Amino acid sequence: QGKSGTFNNALTMALSTKTEGYVSGYEILDEDIERGNYYIIMMAEVNASKLLNDVNFYLNVLGQPVFTVTSDNKSKSAWITDELERLGFSINDGKTKATHAFSLKQSQREIEDHKGSKGIETALTVTLKDNHTGDILFTVINEPIKTRIYVKPVSRAKQVSEHVAYKHMQSKLGIEVIQSLAKNAEKGVIYQIVLKNAKRTDVDIFKHVLNNGTSGSVESWNWDKNGKVMTLNYRFSGPLSEAFDQSLQEIYGTFKTEGKGRRPHMKKVDKRTAYFDIVRS
């Protein structure tokens, strides 16, 4: 709890689905039924290192997104915002660029049961999009059949059906957001590393260090002959700055011994791209 801060609820959801992976063995010390409740006391061996690694991974994943919310039902935009803020996420305030976009679609239709009674059914669809890649990370749909309400007047049926639909969606939304963000992060993001005035030997050094000194890998590269600019397409699970926390000193050290009088000068790193000038020592 002390480590997770505002993401306590989100981490609880994320880690509760993986509990078996942390427990390497256990011994049941006592079990009984008391006042209608079954209880069990056990001593468990927990892989603390794996647990903390996953906590740190999720904190990285959860701390990066900034969301925008659009909705067919404007009064319900605040509902998604409240759910995201409850989990600890940031909502776009106009000062920072949104990384992800939520879209909520709602529709209601009249239905009739076998006795001829008329009612209302509510359908909800929530999608989450990665604004950078355009990928849809998930689509969550409620079960409209569970929202069928047969009461009078119709306005009351619409209100109750809508309430039931959102209550059902609420039980699914949090874990879907967390798991989809984590799954996408585990796959890794393609970042660009731009080397100005680069030679093939410079690229070889960057590839070697990044492939062996980080948990990511260089998947491809592009060469602009006119500007002597080499762009590496580098896949990494986490922020790009974290990759250079792992590798920058080794890049500089390798250039000292193998750079043949050349060295990299880092100009800047933003969320998606790192820029280097290759200069003479």
PDB file of N, CA and C in Angstrom, residues 34-95:
ATOM      1  N   GLU A  34     -17.710 -20.955  11.569  1.00  0.00           N
ATOM      2  CA  GLU A  34     -18.069 -20.195  12.750  1.00  0.00           C
ATOM      3  C   GLU A  34     -19.151 -19.190  12.399  1.00  0.00           C
ATOM      4  N   ARG A  35     -20.304 -19.308  13.055  1.00  0.00           N
ATOM      5  CA  ARG A  35     -21.436 -18.410  12.815  1.00  0.00           C
ATOM      6  C   ARG A  35     -21.813 -18.352  11.348  1.00  0.00           C
ATOM      7  N   GLY A  36     -21.793 -19.488  10.713  1.00  0.00           N
ATOM      8  CA  GLY A  36     -22.197 -19.557   9.313  1.00  0.00           C
ATOM      9  C   GLY A  36     -21.134 -19.173   8.319  1.00  0.00           C
ATOM     10  N   ASN A  37     -19.932 -18.787   8.791  1.00  0.00           N
ATOM     11  CA  ASN A  37     -18.837 -18.414   7.891  1.00  0.00           C
ATOM     12  C   ASN A  37     -17.735 -19.465   7.941  1.00  0.00           C
ATOM     13  N   TYR A  38     -17.248 -19.841   6.772  1.00  0.00           N
ATOM     14  CA  TYR A  38     -16.111 -20.764   6.690  1.00  0.00           C
ATOM     15  C   TYR A  38     -14.832 -19.942   6.700  1.00  0.00           C
ATOM     16  N   TYR A  39     -13.909 -20.286   7.582  1.00  0.00           N
ATOM     17  CA  TYR A  39     -12.645 -19.562   7.599  1.00  0.00           C
ATOM     18  C   TYR A  39     -11.483 -20.548   7.509  1.00  0.00           C
ATOM     19  N   ILE A  40     -10.362 -20.040   7.024  1.00  0.00           N
ATOM     20  CA  ILE A  40      -9.152 -20.851   6.906  1.00  0.00           C
ATOM     21  C   ILE A  40      -7.951 -19.977   7.243  1.00  0.00           C
ATOM     22  N   ILE A  41      -7.016 -20.521   8.012  1.00  0.00           N
ATOM     23  CA  ILE A  41      -5.767 -19.832   8.337  1.00  0.00           C
ATOM     24  C   ILE A  41      -4.623 -20.643   7.732  1.00  0.00           C
ATOM     25  N   MET A  42      -3.788 -19.999   6.960  1.00  0.00           N
ATOM     26  CA  MET A  42      -2.685 -20.712   6.316  1.00  0.00           C
ATOM     27  C   MET A  42      -1.408 -19.896   6.381  1.00  0.00           C
ATOM     28  N   MET A  43      -0.313 -20.596   6.249  1.00  0.00           N
ATOM     29  CA  MET A  43       0.992 -19.953   6.116  1.00  0.00           C
ATOM     30  C   MET A  43       1.459 -20.189   4.680  1.00  0.00           C
ATOM     31  N   ALA A  44       1.747 -19.113   3.970  1.00  0.00           N
ATOM     32  CA  ALA A  44       2.111 -19.224   2.557  1.00  0.00           C
ATOM     33  C   ALA A  44       3.506 -18.677   2.300  1.00  0.00           C
ATOM     34  N   GLU A  45       4.217 -19.306   1.366  1.00  0.00           N
ATOM     35  CA  GLU A  45       5.513 -18.802   0.903  1.00  0.00           C
ATOM     36  C   GLU A  45       5.260 -17.974  -0.356  1.00  0.00           C
ATOM     37  N   VAL A  46       5.563 -16.674  -0.270  1.00  0.00           N
ATOM     38  CA  VAL A  46       5.277 -15.756  -1.367  1.00  0.00           C
ATOM     39  C   VAL A  46       6.583 -15.313  -2.014  1.00  0.00           C
ATOM     40  N   ASN A  47       6.608 -15.336  -3.348  1.00  0.00           N
ATOM     41  CA  ASN A  47       7.770 -14.862  -4.092  1.00  0.00           C
ATOM     42  C   ASN A  47       7.732 -13.328  -4.100  1.00  0.00           C
ATOM     43  N   ALA A  48       8.359 -12.725  -3.092  1.00  0.00           N
ATOM     44  CA  ALA A  48       8.288 -11.266  -2.918  1.00  0.00           C
ATOM     45  C   ALA A  48       8.930 -10.530  -4.092  1.00  0.00           C
ATOM     46  N   SER A  49      10.000 -11.084  -4.640  1.00  0.00           N
ATOM     47  CA  SER A  49      10.698 -10.430  -5.745  1.00  0.00           C
ATOM     48  C   SER A  49       9.784 -10.316  -6.966  1.00  0.00           C
ATOM     49  N   LYS A  50       9.106 -11.414  -7.307  1.00  0.00           N
ATOM     50  CA  LYS A  50       8.188 -11.399  -8.455  1.00  0.00           C
ATOM     51  C   LYS A  50       7.023 -10.440  -8.204  1.00  0.00           C
ATOM     52  N   LEU A  51       6.517 -10.459  -6.979  1.00  0.00           N
ATOM     53  CA  LEU A  51       5.407  -9.572  -6.631  1.00  0.00           C
ATOM     54  C   LEU A  51       5.800  -8.110  -6.781  1.00  0.00           C
ATOM     55  N   LEU A  52       6.980  -7.734  -6.258  1.00  0.00           N
ATOM     56  CA  LEU A  52       7.426  -6.345  -6.348  1.00  0.00           C
ATOM     57  C   LEU A  52       7.733  -5.946  -7.788  1.00  0.00           C
ATOM     58  N   ASN A  53       8.291  -6.890  -8.559  1.00  0.00           N
ATOM     59  CA  ASN A  53       8.532  -6.599  -9.974  1.00  0.00           C
ATOM     60  C   ASN A  53       7.229  -6.272 -10.691  1.00  0.00           C
ATOM     61  N   ASP A  54       6.188  -7.071 -10.399  1.00  0.00           N
ATOM     62  CA  ASP A  54       4.898  -6.828 -11.035  1.00  0.00           C
ATOM     63  C   ASP A  54       4.274  -5.525 -10.546  1.00  0.00           C
ATOM     64  N   VAL A  55       4.430  -5.224  -9.251  1.00  0.00           N
ATOM     65  CA  VAL A  55       3.930  -3.951  -8.719  1.00  0.00           C
ATOM     66  C   VAL A  55       4.583  -2.793  -9.459  1.00  0.00           C
ATOM     67  N   ASN A  56       5.909  -2.838  -9.606  1.00  0.00           N
ATOM     68  CA  ASN A  56       6.619  -1.760 -10.307  1.00  0.00           C
ATOM     69  C   ASN A  56       6.187  -1.662 -11.762  1.00  0.00           C
ATOM     70  N   PHE A  57       5.987  -2.835 -12.410  1.00  0.00           N
ATOM     71  CA  PHE A  57       5.552  -2.852 -13.812  1.00  0.00           C
ATOM     72  C   PHE A  57       4.182  -2.178 -13.941  1.00  0.00           C
ATOM     73  N   TYR A  58       3.242  -2.577 -13.081  1.00  0.00           N
ATOM     74  CA  TYR A  58       1.904  -2.005 -13.151  1.00  0.00           C
ATOM     75  C   TYR A  58       1.901  -0.513 -12.829  1.00  0.00           C
ATOM     76  N   LEU A  59       2.729  -0.096 -11.865  1.00  0.00           N
ATOM     77  CA  LEU A  59       2.796   1.327 -11.544  1.00  0.00           C
ATOM     78  C   LEU A  59       3.287   2.137 -12.742  1.00  0.00           C
ATOM     79  N   ASN A  60       4.270   1.588 -13.479  1.00  0.00           N
ATOM     80  CA  ASN A  60       4.733   2.247 -14.702  1.00  0.00           C
ATOM     81  C   ASN A  60       3.613   2.351 -15.719  1.00  0.00           C
ATOM     82  N   VAL A  61       2.906   1.221 -15.916  1.00  0.00           N
ATOM     83  CA  VAL A  61       1.831   1.162 -16.909  1.00  0.00           C
ATOM     84  C   VAL A  61       0.697   2.110 -16.533  1.00  0.00           C
ATOM     85  N   LEU A  62       0.274   2.056 -15.263  1.00  0.00           N
ATOM     86  CA  LEU A  62      -0.885   2.824 -14.834  1.00  0.00           C
ATOM     87  C   LEU A  62      -0.596   4.313 -14.733  1.00  0.00           C
ATOM     88  N   GLY A  63       0.671   4.666 -14.500  1.00  0.00           N
ATOM     89  CA  GLY A  63       1.013   6.066 -14.298  1.00  0.00           C
ATOM     90  C   GLY A  63       1.145   6.874 -15.565  1.00  0.00           C
ATOM     91  N   GLN A  64       1.169   6.221 -16.718  1.00  0.00           N
ATOM     92  CA  GLN A  64       1.411   6.938 -17.967  1.00  0.00           C
ATOM     93  C   GLN A  64       0.169   7.466 -18.677  1.00  0.00           C
ATOM     94  N   PRO A  65      -0.948   6.729 -18.713  1.00  0.00           N
ATOM     95  CA  PRO A  65      -2.075   7.187 -19.529  1.00  0.00           C
ATOM     96  C   PRO A  65      -2.729   8.468 -19.019  1.00  0.00           C
ATOM     97  N   VAL A  66      -3.158   9.288 -19.969  1.00  0.00           N
ATOM     98  CA  VAL A  66      -4.018  10.439 -19.694  1.00  0.00           C
ATOM     99  C   VAL A  66      -5.230  10.277 -20.600  1.00  0.00           C
ATOM    100  N   PHE A  67      -6.437  10.247 -20.016  1.00  0.00           N
ATOM    101  CA  PHE A  67      -7.629   9.866 -20.766  1.00  0.00           C
ATOM    102  C   PHE A  67      -8.505  11.062 -21.136  1.00  0.00           C
ATOM    103  N   THR A  68      -9.174  10.930 -22.284  1.00  0.00           N
ATOM    104  CA  THR A  68     -10.318  11.777 -22.607  1.00  0.00           C
ATOM    105  C   THR A  68     -11.541  10.868 -22.678  1.00  0.00           C
ATOM    106  N   VAL A  69     -12.716  11.466 -22.473  1.00  0.00           N
ATOM    107  CA  VAL A  69     -13.961  10.693 -22.454  1.00  0.00           C
ATOM    108  C   VAL A  69     -14.992  11.376 -23.336  1.00  0.00           C
ATOM    109  N   THR A  70     -15.569  10.613 -24.268  1.00  0.00           N
ATOM    110  CA  THR A  70     -16.705  11.104 -25.057  1.00  0.00           C
ATOM    111  C   THR A  70     -17.859  10.124 -24.879  1.00  0.00           C
ATOM    112  N   SER A  71     -19.084  10.640 -24.983  1.00  0.00           N
ATOM    113  CA  SER A  71     -20.231   9.797 -24.689  1.00  0.00           C
ATOM    114  C   SER A  71     -21.459  10.243 -25.458  1.00  0.00           C
ATOM    115  N   ASP A  72     -22.277   9.264 -25.884  1.00  0.00           N
ATOM    116  CA  ASP A  72     -23.585   9.572 -26.457  1.00  0.00           C
ATOM    117  C   ASP A  72     -24.480  10.217 -25.399  1.00  0.00           C
ATOM    118  N   ASN A  73     -24.295   9.781 -24.162  1.00  0.00           N
ATOM    119  CA  ASN A  73     -25.081  10.287 -23.035  1.00  0.00           C
ATOM    120  C   ASN A  73     -24.161  11.195 -22.215  1.00  0.00           C
ATOM    121  N   LYS A  74     -24.240  12.493 -22.449  1.00  0.00           N
ATOM    122  CA  LYS A  74     -23.303  13.428 -21.819  1.00  0.00           C
ATOM    123  C   LYS A  74     -23.364  13.376 -20.298  1.00  0.00           C
ATOM    124  N   SER A  75     -24.516  13.073 -19.756  1.00  0.00           N
ATOM    125  CA  SER A  75     -24.629  13.002 -18.300  1.00  0.00           C
ATOM    126  C   SER A  75     -23.843  11.841 -17.731  1.00  0.00           C
ATOM    127  N   LYS A  76     -23.478  10.868 -18.592  1.00  0.00           N
ATOM    128  CA  LYS A  76     -22.746   9.698 -18.129  1.00  0.00           C
ATOM    129  C   LYS A  76     -21.245   9.791 -18.385  1.00  0.00           C
ATOM    130  N   SER A  77     -20.792  10.850 -19.059  1.00  0.00           N
ATOM    131  CA  SER A  77     -19.345  11.046 -19.221  1.00  0.00           C
ATOM    132  C   SER A  77     -18.684  11.149 -17.856  1.00  0.00           C
ATOM    133  N   ALA A  78     -19.379  11.830 -16.941  1.00  0.00           N
ATOM    134  CA  ALA A  78     -18.848  11.990 -15.591  1.00  0.00           C
ATOM    135  C   ALA A  78     -18.753  10.649 -14.874  1.00  0.00           C
ATOM    136  N   TRP A  79     -19.618   9.712 -15.256  1.00  0.00           N
ATOM    137  CA  TRP A  79     -19.598   8.383 -14.623  1.00  0.00           C
ATOM    138  C   TRP A  79     -18.277   7.682 -14.922  1.00  0.00           C
ATOM    139  N   ILE A  80     -17.837   7.688 -16.187  1.00  0.00           N
ATOM    140  CA  ILE A  80     -16.565   7.071 -16.536  1.00  0.00           C
ATOM    141  C   ILE A  80     -15.413   7.823 -15.882  1.00  0.00           C
ATOM    142  N   THR A  81     -15.481   9.150 -15.909  1.00  0.00           N
ATOM    143  CA  THR A  81     -14.436   9.956 -15.278  1.00  0.00           C
ATOM    144  C   THR A  81     -14.281   9.603 -13.806  1.00  0.00           C
ATOM    145  N   ASP A  82     -15.410   9.465 -13.116  1.00  0.00           N
ATOM    146  CA  ASP A  82     -15.366   9.109 -11.692  1.00  0.00           C
ATOM    147  C   ASP A  82     -14.736   7.741 -11.481  1.00  0.00           C
ATOM    148  N   GLU A  83     -15.079   6.785 -12.350  1.00  0.00           N
ATOM    149  CA  GLU A  83     -14.527   5.437 -12.224  1.00  0.00           C
ATOM    150  C   GLU A  83     -13.013   5.447 -12.432  1.00  0.00           C
ATOM    151  N   LEU A  84     -12.535   6.194 -13.426  1.00  0.00           N
ATOM    152  CA  LEU A  84     -11.101   6.265 -13.709  1.00  0.00           C
ATOM    153  C   LEU A  84     -10.347   6.959 -12.568  1.00  0.00           C
ATOM    154  N   GLU A  85     -10.920   8.041 -12.053  1.00  0.00           N
ATOM    155  CA  GLU A  85     -10.261   8.754 -10.957  1.00  0.00           C
ATOM    156  C   GLU A  85     -10.254   7.912  -9.684  1.00  0.00           C
ATOM    157  N   ARG A  86     -11.286   7.099  -9.496  1.00  0.00           N
ATOM    158  CA  ARG A  86     -11.323   6.203  -8.332  1.00  0.00           C
ATOM    159  C   ARG A  86     -10.170   5.208  -8.387  1.00  0.00           C
ATOM    160  N   LEU A  87      -9.802   4.794  -9.592  1.00  0.00           N
ATOM    161  CA  LEU A  87      -8.693   3.859  -9.774  1.00  0.00           C
ATOM    162  C   LEU A  87      -7.334   4.566  -9.735  1.00  0.00           C
ATOM    163  N   GLY A  88      -7.330   5.902  -9.784  1.00  0.00           N
ATOM    164  CA  GLY A  88      -6.080   6.654  -9.685  1.00  0.00           C
ATOM    165  C   GLY A  88      -5.591   7.237 -10.990  1.00  0.00           C
ATOM    166  N   PHE A  89      -6.354   7.069 -12.087  1.00  0.00           N
ATOM    167  CA  PHE A  89      -5.907   7.543 -13.392  1.00  0.00           C
ATOM    168  C   PHE A  89      -6.081   9.049 -13.542  1.00  0.00           C
ATOM    169  N   SER A  90      -5.368   9.611 -14.538  1.00  0.00           N
ATOM    170  CA  SER A  90      -5.453  11.037 -14.825  1.00  0.00           C
ATOM    171  C   SER A  90      -6.420  11.284 -15.982  1.00  0.00           C
ATOM    172  N   ILE A  91      -7.194  12.344 -15.854  1.00  0.00           N
ATOM    173  CA  ILE A  91      -8.113  12.757 -16.909  1.00  0.00           C
ATOM    174  C   ILE A  91      -7.542  14.009 -17.564  1.00  0.00           C
ATOM    175  N   ASN A  92      -7.665  14.088 -18.881  1.00  0.00           N
ATOM    176  CA  ASN A  92      -7.096  15.215 -19.606  1.00  0.00           C
ATOM    177  C   ASN A  92      -7.740  16.526 -19.152  1.00  0.00           C
ATOM    178  N   ASP A  93      -6.886  17.476 -18.748  1.00  0.00           N
ATOM    179  CA  ASP A  93      -7.381  18.768 -18.279  1.00  0.00           C
ATOM    180  C   ASP A  93      -7.108  19.877 -19.291  1.00  0.00           C
ATOM    181  N   GLY A  94      -6.678  19.498 -20.486  1.00  0.00           N
ATOM    182  CA  GLY A  94      -6.376  20.486 -21.515  1.00  0.00           C
ATOM    183  C   GLY A  94      -4.945  20.966 -21.489  1.00  0.00           C
ATOM    184  N   LYS A  95      -4.218  20.672 -20.407  1.00  0.00           N
ATOM    185  CA  LYS A  95      -2.820  21.118 -20.288  1.00  0.00           C
ATOM    186  C   LYS A  95      -1.848  20.067 -20.807  1.00  0.00           C
TER     187      LYS A  95
END
